[in-house]
Tab-separated table of C-alpha atoms and ligand atoms in Angstrom:
chain	number	residue	atom	x	y	z
A	1	MET	CA	-1.901	4.227	7.000
A	2	THR	CA	0.749	4.737	4.866
A	3	ARG	CA	0.755	3.205	0.922
A	4	ILE	CA	3.106	5.443	-1.801
A	5	ILE	CA	2.929	3.650	-5.339
A	6	LEU	CA	5.655	4.801	-7.245
A	7	VAL	CA	5.035	4.364	-11.479
A	8	GLY	CA	7.476	5.084	-14.156
A	9	TYR	CA	9.009	4.405	-17.053
A	10	MET	CA	12.772	1.697	-16.455
A	11	GLY	CA	15.194	3.509	-15.511
A	12	SER	CA	13.470	6.212	-13.508
A	13	GLY	CA	14.661	5.761	-10.410
A	14	LYS	CA	11.489	4.377	-8.470
A	15	THR	CA	13.855	1.016	-6.762
A	16	THR	CA	16.241	4.736	-5.953
A	17	VAL	CA	13.627	7.175	-4.912
A	18	GLY	CA	11.621	4.588	-3.301
A	19	ARG	CA	14.352	3.142	-1.270
A	20	GLN	CA	15.051	6.388	0.392
A	21	LEU	CA	12.016	8.379	0.474
A	22	ALA	CA	10.778	4.661	2.822
A	23	MET	CA	13.654	5.236	5.115
A	24	ALA	CA	12.839	8.877	5.476
A	25	LEU	CA	9.057	8.029	6.270
A	26	GLY	CA	10.136	5.126	8.222
A	27	VAL	CA	8.193	2.979	6.872
A	28	SER	CA	8.621	-0.719	4.597
A	29	PHE	CA	10.134	-0.754	1.370
A	30	TYR	CA	9.008	-3.219	-2.077
A	31	ASP	CA	10.169	-3.134	-5.226
A	32	LEU	CA	7.323	-5.103	-7.379
A	33	ASP	CA	9.848	-6.542	-9.732
A	34	TRP	CA	11.912	-7.772	-6.674
A	35	TYR	CA	8.990	-10.028	-4.693
A	36	ILE	CA	8.276	-11.536	-7.964
A	37	GLU	CA	11.658	-12.547	-7.964
A	38	ILE	CA	11.381	-13.907	-4.289
A	39	ARG	CA	7.872	-15.101	-5.275
A	40	TYR	CA	8.820	-17.192	-7.635
A	41	ARG	CA	12.344	-17.971	-7.099
A	42	ARG	CA	12.916	-16.974	-10.070
A	43	SER	CA	14.682	-13.679	-11.988
A	44	VAL	CA	12.402	-11.096	-14.258
A	45	SER	CA	15.254	-12.091	-17.272
A	46	GLN	CA	14.664	-15.745	-16.434
A	47	ILE	CA	10.898	-15.847	-16.029
A	48	PHE	CA	10.731	-13.641	-19.686
A	49	ARG	CA	12.794	-15.457	-21.607
A	50	GLU	CA	11.228	-19.323	-20.639
A	51	ASP	CA	8.110	-18.390	-20.221
A	52	GLY	CA	7.057	-14.667	-22.253
A	53	GLU	CA	6.104	-11.617	-21.588
A	54	GLU	CA	2.036	-12.406	-21.439
A	55	HIS	CA	3.427	-15.024	-18.260
A	56	PHE	CA	4.684	-11.685	-16.835
A	57	ARG	CA	2.458	-9.875	-16.576
A	58	GLN	CA	0.130	-12.665	-15.133
A	59	LEU	CA	2.457	-12.870	-12.300
A	60	GLU	CA	3.018	-9.114	-11.982
A	61	TYR	CA	-1.299	-8.771	-11.209
A	62	ASN	CA	-0.819	-11.634	-8.969
A	63	MET	CA	1.773	-9.952	-6.975
A	64	LEU	CA	1.040	-6.669	-7.585
A	65	HIS	CA	-2.410	-7.689	-5.708
A	66	GLU	CA	-0.314	-9.175	-3.164
A	67	VAL	CA	2.219	-6.357	-2.124
A	68	ALA	CA	-0.453	-3.843	-3.054
A	69	GLU	CA	-2.689	-4.597	0.110
A	70	PHE	CA	0.410	-4.218	3.134
A	71	GLU	CA	-0.195	-1.197	5.122
A	72	ASP	CA	3.067	1.739	5.464
A	73	VAL	CA	5.011	0.670	2.768
A	74	VAL	CA	6.569	2.500	-0.816
A	75	LEU	CA	5.429	0.365	-3.726
A	76	SER	CA	7.665	0.669	-6.636
A	77	CYS	CA	6.463	-1.480	-9.697
A	78	GLY	CA	7.858	-2.066	-12.848
A	79	GLY	CA	8.122	0.087	-15.738
A	80	GLY	CA	5.008	-2.097	-17.105
A	81	THR	CA	2.749	-3.042	-14.190
A	82	PRO	CA	0.633	0.634	-14.703
A	83	CYS	CA	-0.267	-0.656	-18.554
A	84	TYR	CA	-1.652	-3.884	-18.547
A	85	PHE	CA	-5.274	-5.232	-17.204
A	86	ASP	CA	-6.654	-2.771	-14.186
A	87	ASN	CA	-3.717	-2.374	-12.297
A	88	MET	CA	-3.466	1.734	-12.540
A	89	GLN	CA	-6.970	1.976	-11.488
A	90	TYR	CA	-6.553	-0.483	-8.727
A	91	MET	CA	-3.575	1.113	-7.558
A	92	ASN	CA	-4.857	4.819	-7.519
A	93	SER	CA	-7.579	3.204	-6.030
A	94	LEU	CA	-5.239	2.107	-3.351
A	95	GLY	CA	-2.723	4.309	-1.939
A	96	GLU	CA	-0.589	7.493	-3.177
A	97	THR	CA	0.429	6.940	-6.708
A	98	VAL	CA	3.117	9.125	-8.444
A	99	TYR	CA	4.521	8.704	-11.823
A	100	LEU	CA	8.576	9.439	-11.713
A	101	LYS	CA	8.693	11.814	-15.153
A	102	ALA	CA	12.249	12.099	-17.145
A	103	SER	CA	13.385	12.623	-20.791
A	104	PRO	CA	13.207	10.012	-22.469
A	105	GLU	CA	17.159	11.723	-22.935
A	106	VAL	CA	17.248	11.197	-18.697
A	107	LEU	CA	15.940	7.620	-19.554
A	108	ALA	CA	18.519	6.485	-20.921
A	109	ALA	CA	21.099	7.603	-19.415
A	110	HIS	CA	19.700	5.989	-16.029
A	111	LEU	CA	19.289	3.268	-17.804
A	112	LYS	CA	23.360	3.371	-19.502
A	113	MET	CA	24.063	3.512	-15.655
A	114	ALA	CA	22.343	0.798	-14.588
A	115	ARG	CA	24.038	-2.909	-14.168
A	116	VAL	CA	20.273	-4.516	-13.642
A	117	GLU	CA	20.085	-6.965	-16.789
A	118	ARG	CA	16.608	-5.919	-17.903
A	119	PRO	CA	14.694	-7.896	-20.852
A	120	LEU	CA	12.828	-5.452	-22.936
A	121	ILE	CA	16.335	-3.208	-23.421
A	122	LYS	CA	18.983	-5.921	-23.542
A	123	ASN	CA	20.334	-6.003	-26.812
A	124	LYS	CA	19.827	-2.186	-27.566
A	125	SER	CA	22.084	0.735	-27.238
A	126	GLY	CA	23.070	4.205	-28.040
A	127	GLU	CA	20.173	5.955	-30.785
A	128	GLU	CA	18.497	2.134	-30.954
A	129	LEU	CA	17.639	2.438	-27.186
A	130	LEU	CA	16.380	5.908	-27.989
A	131	THR	CA	13.859	5.978	-30.277
A	132	TYR	CA	12.622	2.553	-28.499
A	133	ILE	CA	12.176	4.957	-25.319
A	134	ARG	CA	10.600	7.463	-27.183
A	135	GLU	CA	8.462	4.964	-29.430
A	136	SER	CA	7.256	3.285	-25.932
A	137	LEU	CA	6.761	5.713	-23.555
A	138	SER	CA	4.542	7.933	-25.859
A	139	GLU	CA	2.295	5.162	-25.491
A	140	ARG	CA	2.865	4.612	-21.996
A	141	GLU	CA	2.653	7.849	-20.860
A	142	PRO	CA	-1.164	7.860	-20.541
A	143	PHE	CA	-1.782	5.233	-17.686
A	144	TYR	CA	1.769	6.717	-16.116
A	145	MET	CA	-0.736	10.158	-16.060
A	146	GLN	CA	-3.251	8.668	-14.528
A	147	ALA	CA	-1.573	8.718	-11.078
A	148	LYS	CA	-2.654	11.448	-8.528
A	149	HIS	CA	0.939	12.980	-8.608
A	150	VAL	CA	3.372	13.794	-11.464
A	151	ILE	CA	7.124	14.129	-9.831
A	152	ASN	CA	9.502	15.813	-12.656
A	153	VAL	CA	12.755	13.962	-12.308
A	154	ASP	CA	16.677	14.703	-13.869
A	155	LEU	CA	18.996	12.700	-14.417
A	156	LEU	CA	19.480	11.299	-10.154
A	157	ASP	CA	23.435	10.296	-10.684
A	158	ASN	CA	24.175	11.290	-7.321
A	159	PHE	CA	22.834	11.700	-4.014
A	160	GLU	CA	21.975	15.629	-3.344
A	161	LYS	CA	20.070	14.818	-6.769
A	162	ILE	CA	17.941	12.173	-4.863
A	163	ALA	CA	18.111	13.627	-1.570
A	164	LEU	CA	16.159	16.334	-3.822
A	165	THR	CA	13.525	14.631	-5.439
A	166	ILE	CA	13.057	12.882	-1.909
A	167	ASP	CA	12.571	16.197	-0.488
A	168	LEU	CA	9.963	17.616	-3.755
A	169	LEU	CA	7.696	13.888	-3.393
A	170	ARG	CA	7.911	15.104	0.369
A	171	ARG	CA	6.267	17.932	-0.154
A	172	GLU	CA	3.814	17.077	-2.602
A	173	LEU	CA	1.965	13.946	-1.244
A	174	GLY	CA	2.098	15.862	2.556
A	175	VAL	CA	4.755	13.345	4.695
B	201	S3P	C1	9.846	-3.687	-17.947
B	201	S3P	C2	10.259	-3.052	-16.811
B	201	S3P	C3	11.022	-3.672	-15.863
B	201	S3P	C4	10.370	-5.337	-15.509
B	201	S3P	C5	10.626	-5.969	-16.753
B	201	S3P	C6	9.504	-4.721	-17.508
B	201	S3P	C7	8.030	-2.876	-18.747
B	201	S3P	O1	11.066	-3.006	-14.313
B	201	S3P	O2	9.477	-5.446	-15.022
B	201	S3P	O3	11.903	-5.928	-16.841
B	201	S3P	O4	7.669	-3.617	-18.943
B	201	S3P	O5	8.855	-1.371	-17.947
B	201	S3P	P1	11.813	-1.727	-14.226
B	201	S3P	O6	11.008	-0.329	-14.599
B	201	S3P	O7	12.013	-1.872	-12.015
B	201	S3P	O8	13.101	-1.405	-14.890
């Protein structure tokens, strides 16, 4: 049974890498944010706006418990998922957790390329974004570092780089 759970900061490539890894392994791919959006029929931004972050974290916790029980999956979670409740411990008890570790500069570059709206950073750009990433990454990293595996990721701006990261991951996980 395969259950691989990707954690890491926003823009670390969890969704991109997770989707490709699942395809390579012939298992299903789930993205926790998308799962929340489908189950509650509201976007993550809408939930943040209408009910606030605390409520979002509760829904995220509930949905993590739903999807994390599925078998033969790659799951990518939200950047904040490992940092609330006992989520990181729970994920470690269920599968192979992997921290996709990227520098603040790489994260900022990815977030500038990404078109998806992210409520925590939507009004930040340039230096302000980089400062925010540096600060919140240092608070979050102790949680991310509890993952069973750590993979360094660089700027994933072409297919070749994505493929290299998948190779690295497969070697690390032995899958
Ligand atoms: C968040 C990351 C987002 C999403 C929400 C909050 C965070 O997911 O869950 O906007 O706290 O870092 P991604 O990491 O997939 O962008």
